[in-house]
Amino acid sequence: MIKTVFSTGLPIDERLMIRKNVIRNGNGNKRICIVTGTHGDELEGQMVCYEIARLVQAQLEMLDGEIDIYPALNPLGIDAIQRGIPNFDLDMNRIFPGNVNGTMAEKAAYYIVEDLRGADLVIDIHSSNLYLRETPQVRINVLDEARLVPMAQHLNVDFVWIHDAATVLEATLAHSLNSTGTPCLVVEMGVGERINHKMCSRLVTGIFNLMSIMDVWKGHVDTSALISPMVCKGDKVEFLNAATSGVFITDLKCGIVVAEGELIGEIVEPLTGKVLSRVVSPCEGFLFTIRAYPIVYEGSLMARIYRL
């Protein structure tokens, strides 16, 4: 059943509509929410929502509870292929929990939070931006570690990153929900403006696995290839930044273990054919973020490595 979460008028007789697909069956009283599209240039979640809706409706008798699918919290951004809300220059994930008496964006954020409030689990799916590629991971506020890490470990991701509370922005959807008692897991994967089918398929399997553990899904889940993620807690992440401006050349992909001193890539100058600087791993560790967009400037983030 398609329901409207928020609707408001736009210029030239158009409307902004944020909608969800409510799929319910059986006598179970648990509600799982799949949320994505907060940033219009993050598209991995679109495939995940499609696959979840398709597979659940094909085996509806295996569902015992409710699944709510919100594929586009920022539909204008998705239509315009813009990260924020077009014409407002506004990151939607910086205005939660919103304000019922505020601007259009603040009202939308308010009604989204109210609609999600009370769910047994919210999975907030993000891609990276255009510049960085991320291995499938879950990011968790250290204040929510005890409650959320056990769930995140069933999502078939490579990595669980427990952030210090000071680094978590309070105006995000996840913080707004977690701070008021509705558990929310933030998934990051892939790169902006693209869809990685393999990563999406892995997450879909993980979501069904977690729903099975929560007794919402009674169907078969292929657990043979499920991954037990690395859990990173504390100050064990190395941030590698560019020493020079130029073009970044690399053959590496994220999701691998690198050795101390291993070459991650080179920053080169096309005009002269010179190597301007080398990006080298400072430690043995798990490379979970790597630069995807090759044009870099001094100080640009090149990689993140979890020290092993």
C-alpha positions as a Python dict, from the first residue, in 0.01 Angstrom:
ca = {
    (1, 'M'): (0, 0, 0),
    (2, 'I'): (144, 335, -104),
    (3, 'K'): (102, 607, 158),
    (4, 'T'): (200, 973, 155),
    (5, 'V'): (420, 1082, 445),
    (6, 'F'): (436, 1450, 346),
    (7, 'S'): (292, 1658, 64),
    (8, 'T'): (309, 2027, -16),
    (9, 'G'): (250, 2253, -312),
    (10, 'L'): (528, 2372, -543),
    (11, 'P'): (533, 2641, -812),
    (12, 'I'): (360, 2577, -1146),
    (13, 'D'): (94, 2343, -1005),
    (14, 'E'): (341, 2074, -893),
    (15, 'R'): (364, 1897, -559),
    (16, 'L'): (644, 1765, -345),
    (17, 'M'): (541, 1419, -222),
    (18, 'I'): (738, 1191, 8),
    (19, 'R'): (586, 845, -9),
    (20, 'K'): (636, 503, 139),
    (21, 'N'): (534, 150, 48),
    (22, 'V'): (377, -30, 345),
    (23, 'I'): (391, -409, 313),
    (24, 'R'): (219, -602, 589),
    (25, 'N'): (128, -967, 648),
    (26, 'G'): (71, -1207, 934),
    (27, 'N'): (14, -1142, 1302),
    (28, 'G'): (358, -1009, 1390),
    (29, 'N'): (370, -662, 1541),
    (30, 'K'): (726, -562, 1451),
    (31, 'R'): (792, -286, 1198),
    (32, 'I'): (1111, -255, 992),
    (33, 'C'): (1172, 64, 792),
    (34, 'I'): (1408, 91, 495),
    (35, 'V'): (1497, 457, 433),
    (36, 'T'): (1710, 614, 160),
    (37, 'G'): (1729, 904, -84),
    (38, 'T'): (1813, 1171, 174),
    (39, 'H'): (2091, 1281, -59),
    (40, 'G'): (1988, 1300, -422),
    (41, 'D'): (2325, 1184, -558),
    (42, 'E'): (2329, 862, -350),
    (43, 'L'): (2163, 591, -555),
    (44, 'E'): (2262, 253, -406),
    (45, 'G'): (1954, 261, -184),
    (46, 'Q'): (1725, 279, -487),
    (47, 'M'): (1826, -71, -596),
    (48, 'V'): (1806, -202, -238),
    (49, 'C'): (1450, -68, -198),
    (50, 'Y'): (1349, -219, -533),
    (51, 'E'): (1490, -559, -442),
    (52, 'I'): (1335, -564, -94),
    (53, 'A'): (992, -466, -229),
    (54, 'R'): (1014, -715, -516),
    (55, 'L'): (1129, -1011, -308),
    (56, 'V'): (892, -953, -17),
    (57, 'Q'): (588, -916, -241),
    (58, 'A'): (686, -1231, -432),
    (59, 'Q'): (680, -1429, -105),
    (60, 'L'): (434, -1227, 98),
    (61, 'E'): (328, -1531, 299),
    (62, 'M'): (679, -1538, 452),
    (63, 'L'): (639, -1194, 604),
    (64, 'D'): (517, -1178, 964),
    (65, 'G'): (500, -811, 1047),
    (66, 'E'): (542, -486, 856),
    (67, 'I'): (807, -347, 622),
    (68, 'D'): (791, 22, 530),
    (69, 'I'): (1003, 128, 231),
    (70, 'Y'): (1089, 498, 189),
    (71, 'P'): (1293, 521, -136),
    (72, 'A'): (1312, 900, -169),
    (73, 'L'): (1319, 1130, 134),
    (74, 'N'): (1455, 1400, -96),
    (75, 'P'): (1270, 1338, -425),
    (76, 'L'): (1362, 1679, -568),
    (77, 'G'): (1730, 1605, -515),
    (78, 'I'): (1700, 1266, -684),
    (79, 'D'): (1516, 1418, -981),
    (80, 'A'): (1783, 1687, -1018),
    (81, 'I'): (2078, 1458, -934),
    (82, 'Q'): (2177, 1699, -657),
    (83, 'R'): (2300, 1604, -312),
    (84, 'G'): (2090, 1862, -130),
    (85, 'I'): (1743, 2003, -180),
    (86, 'P'): (1750, 2200, -511),
    (87, 'N'): (1720, 2579, -493),
    (88, 'F'): (1768, 2572, -115),
    (89, 'D'): (2140, 2471, -114),
    (90, 'L'): (2046, 2260, 187),
    (91, 'D'): (2165, 1921, 307),
    (92, 'M'): (1850, 1746, 421),
    (93, 'N'): (2046, 1532, 666),
    (94, 'R'): (2132, 1842, 867),
    (95, 'I'): (1779, 1959, 954),
    (96, 'F'): (1631, 1671, 1154),
    (97, 'P'): (1417, 1638, 1361),
    (98, 'G'): (1263, 1929, 1172),
    (99, 'N'): (998, 2177, 1275),
    (100, 'V'): (626, 2151, 1204),
    (101, 'N'): (609, 2532, 1190),
    (102, 'G'): (930, 2581, 992),
    (103, 'T'): (1021, 2599, 625),
    (104, 'M'): (910, 2342, 370),
    (105, 'A'): (1224, 2132, 430),
    (106, 'E'): (1190, 2151, 807),
    (107, 'K'): (825, 2045, 787),
    (108, 'A'): (917, 1751, 566),
    (109, 'A'): (1187, 1645, 813),
    (110, 'Y'): (941, 1671, 1102),
    (111, 'Y'): (681, 1448, 936),
    (112, 'I'): (946, 1194, 833),
    (113, 'V'): (1068, 1158, 1192),
    (114, 'E'): (714, 1133, 1326),
    (115, 'D'): (629, 866, 1072),
    (116, 'L'): (938, 659, 1158),
    (117, 'R'): (909, 703, 1532),
    (118, 'G'): (835, 380, 1719),
    (119, 'A'): (968, 141, 1452),
    (120, 'D'): (1154, -164, 1580),
    (121, 'L'): (1438, -84, 1341),
    (122, 'V'): (1520, 181, 1080),
    (123, 'I'): (1793, 112, 823),
    (124, 'D'): (1912, 442, 673),
    (125, 'I'): (2099, 365, 350),
    (126, 'H'): (2357, 605, 207),
    (127, 'S'): (2616, 593, -66),
    (128, 'S'): (2934, 792, -51),
    (129, 'N'): (2967, 1114, -248),
    (130, 'L'): (3116, 1143, -597),
    (131, 'Y'): (3470, 1168, -458),
    (132, 'L'): (3505, 864, -231),
    (133, 'R'): (3429, 493, -262),
    (134, 'E'): (3325, 311, 55),
    (135, 'T'): (3318, -59, 132),
    (136, 'P'): (2979, -166, 279),
    (137, 'Q'): (2979, -48, 639),
    (138, 'V'): (2757, 56, 927),
    (139, 'R'): (2833, 372, 1126),
    (140, 'I'): (2719, 393, 1487),
    (141, 'N'): (2733, 656, 1759),
    (142, 'V'): (2932, 525, 2057),
    (143, 'L'): (2635, 615, 2280),
    (144, 'D'): (2425, 356, 2090),
    (145, 'E'): (2694, 90, 2069),
    (146, 'A'): (2542, -165, 2307),
    (147, 'R'): (2204, -159, 2136),
    (148, 'L'): (2303, -128, 1769),
    (149, 'V'): (2625, -326, 1719),
    (150, 'P'): (2457, -666, 1772),
    (151, 'M'): (2209, -582, 1495),
    (152, 'A'): (2473, -434, 1262),
    (153, 'Q'): (2676, -755, 1279),
    (154, 'H'): (2398, -940, 1092),
    (155, 'L'): (2378, -697, 797),
    (156, 'N'): (2643, -869, 581),
    (157, 'V'): (2873, -564, 569),
    (158, 'D'): (3252, -556, 588),
    (159, 'F'): (3293, -301, 860),
    (160, 'V'): (3121, -146, 1163),
    (161, 'W'): (3263, 194, 1256),
    (162, 'I'): (3176, 316, 1606),
    (163, 'H'): (3213, 694, 1605),
    (164, 'D'): (3298, 907, 1903),
    (165, 'A'): (2983, 1095, 2008),
    (166, 'A'): (3157, 1426, 1941),
    (167, 'T'): (3184, 1345, 1568),
    (168, 'V'): (2816, 1262, 1520),
    (169, 'L'): (2605, 1547, 1389),
    (170, 'E'): (2296, 1593, 1602),
    (171, 'A'): (2085, 1712, 1308),
    (172, 'T'): (2099, 1381, 1120),
    (173, 'L'): (1803, 1149, 1084),
    (174, 'A'): (1984, 865, 1263),
    (175, 'H'): (2076, 1076, 1565),
    (176, 'S'): (1726, 1218, 1589),
    (177, 'L'): (1575, 869, 1591),
    (178, 'N'): (1831, 698, 1816),
    (179, 'S'): (1819, 975, 2075),
    (180, 'T'): (1442, 930, 2110),
    (181, 'G'): (1443, 551, 2135),
    (182, 'T'): (1390, 438, 1775),
    (183, 'P'): (1693, 225, 1673),
    (184, 'C'): (1849, 339, 1344),
    (185, 'L'): (2146, 185, 1162),
    (186, 'V'): (2331, 399, 906),
    (187, 'V'): (2471, 204, 610),
    (188, 'E'): (2736, 359, 383),
    (189, 'M'): (2858, 193, 63),
    (190, 'G'): (2967, 252, -293),
    (191, 'V'): (3018, 587, -461),
    (192, 'G'): (2792, 876, -554),
    (193, 'E'): (2578, 877, -872),
    (194, 'R'): (2637, 507, -938),
    (195, 'I'): (2490, 170, -834),
    (196, 'N'): (2717, -118, -742),
    (197, 'H'): (2502, -428, -794),
    (198, 'K'): (2723, -658, -589),
    (199, 'M'): (2722, -429, -286),
    (200, 'C'): (2346, -381, -309),
    (201, 'S'): (2283, -755, -335),
    (202, 'R'): (2499, -816, -30),
    (203, 'L'): (2305, -563, 174),
    (204, 'V'): (1971, -705, 59),
    (205, 'T'): (2081, -1048, 185),
    (206, 'G'): (2191, -888, 511),
    (207, 'I'): (1857, -712, 558),
    (208, 'F'): (1667, -1037, 507),
    (209, 'N'): (1906, -1207, 748),
    (210, 'L'): (1841, -946, 1015),
    (211, 'M'): (1465, -959, 953),
    (212, 'S'): (1483, -1337, 995),
    (213, 'I'): (1664, -1300, 1328),
    (214, 'M'): (1400, -1049, 1439),
    (215, 'D'): (1125, -1300, 1343),
    (216, 'V'): (982, -1069, 1077),
    (217, 'W'): (1085, -1290, 783),
    (218, 'K'): (1011, -1664, 774),
    (219, 'G'): (1153, -1734, 428),
    (220, 'H'): (1486, -1887, 333),
    (221, 'V'): (1798, -1675, 370),
    (222, 'D'): (2125, -1794, 217),
    (223, 'T'): (2360, -1761, 513),
    (224, 'S'): (2648, -1954, 355),
    (225, 'A'): (2833, -1643, 237),
    (226, 'L'): (2741, -1400, 514),
    (227, 'I'): (3028, -1183, 636),
    (228, 'S'): (3108, -1118, 999),
    (229, 'P'): (3222, -755, 998),
    (230, 'M'): (3527, -599, 1156),
    (231, 'V'): (3421, -376, 1444),
    (232, 'C'): (3625, -58, 1483),
    (233, 'K'): (3604, 111, 1820),
    (234, 'G'): (3814, 399, 1941),
    (235, 'D'): (4085, 595, 1764),
    (236, 'K'): (4206, 326, 1522),
    (237, 'V'): (4125, 489, 1188),
    (238, 'E'): (4401, 653, 985),
    (239, 'F'): (4301, 938, 753),
    (240, 'L'): (4529, 979, 449),
    (241, 'N'): (4530, 1324, 290),
    (242, 'A'): (4688, 1443, -34),
    (243, 'A'): (5029, 1611, 3),
    (244, 'T'): (4997, 1779, -338),
    (245, 'S'): (4740, 1868, -601),
    (246, 'G'): (4717, 1663, -919),
    (247, 'V'): (4561, 1349, -1069),
    (248, 'F'): (4530, 1043, -844),
    (249, 'I'): (4617, 711, -1008),
    (250, 'T'): (4550, 382, -831),
    (251, 'D'): (4473, 19, -909),
    (252, 'L'): (4337, -58, -561),
    (253, 'K'): (3977, -99, -454),
    (254, 'C'): (3844, -58, -102),
    (255, 'G'): (3766, -361, 111),
    (256, 'I'): (4117, -507, 122),
    (257, 'V'): (4395, -541, 379),
    (258, 'V'): (4706, -335, 301),
    (259, 'A'): (5053, -367, 450),
    (260, 'E'): (5249, -93, 625),
    (261, 'G'): (5433, 103, 358),
    (262, 'E'): (5218, -35, 75),
    (263, 'L'): (5154, 203, -213),
    (264, 'I'): (4790, 312, -228),
    (265, 'G'): (4838, 529, -534),
    (266, 'E'): (5030, 817, -690),
    (267, 'I'): (4940, 1181, -751),
    (268, 'V'): (5080, 1276, -1091),
    (269, 'E'): (5116, 1579, -1318),
    (270, 'P'): (4993, 1503, -1673),
    (271, 'L'): (5175, 1802, -1824),
    (272, 'T'): (5526, 1690, -1730),
    (273, 'G'): (5477, 1319, -1666),
    (274, 'K'): (5607, 1358, -1310),
    (275, 'V'): (5494, 1181, -996),
    (276, 'L'): (5423, 1462, -753),
    (277, 'S'): (5363, 1250, -443),
    (278, 'R'): (5291, 894, -335),
    (279, 'V'): (5004, 788, -108),
    (280, 'V'): (5140, 519, 122),
    (281, 'S'): (4972, 320, 398),
    (282, 'P'): (5114, 421, 739),
    (283, 'C'): (5020, 84, 890),
    (284, 'E'): (4886, -262, 826),
    (285, 'G'): (4513, -224, 809),
    (286, 'F'): (4179, -259, 636),
    (287, 'L'): (4130, -9, 353),
    (288, 'F'): (3761, 80, 377),
    (289, 'T'): (3758, 416, 197),
    (290, 'I'): (3950, 519, -115),
    (291, 'R'): (3945, 821, -343),
    (292, 'A'): (3719, 762, -646),
    (293, 'Y'): (3733, 1101, -819),
    (294, 'P'): (4086, 1140, -958),
    (295, 'I'): (4130, 1519, -948),
    (296, 'V'): (4269, 1607, -604),
    (297, 'Y'): (4397, 1910, -422),
    (298, 'E'): (4638, 1939, -134),
    (299, 'G'): (4458, 1815, 176),
    (300, 'S'): (4195, 1609, -12),
    (301, 'L'): (4095, 1289, 167),
    (302, 'M'): (4253, 998, -19),
    (303, 'A'): (4177, 696, 199),
    (304, 'R'): (4073, 570, 540),
    (305, 'I'): (4245, 268, 692),
    (306, 'Y'): (4145, 75, 1003),
    (307, 'R'): (4462, -20, 1189),
    (308, 'L'): (4483, -394, 1254),
}
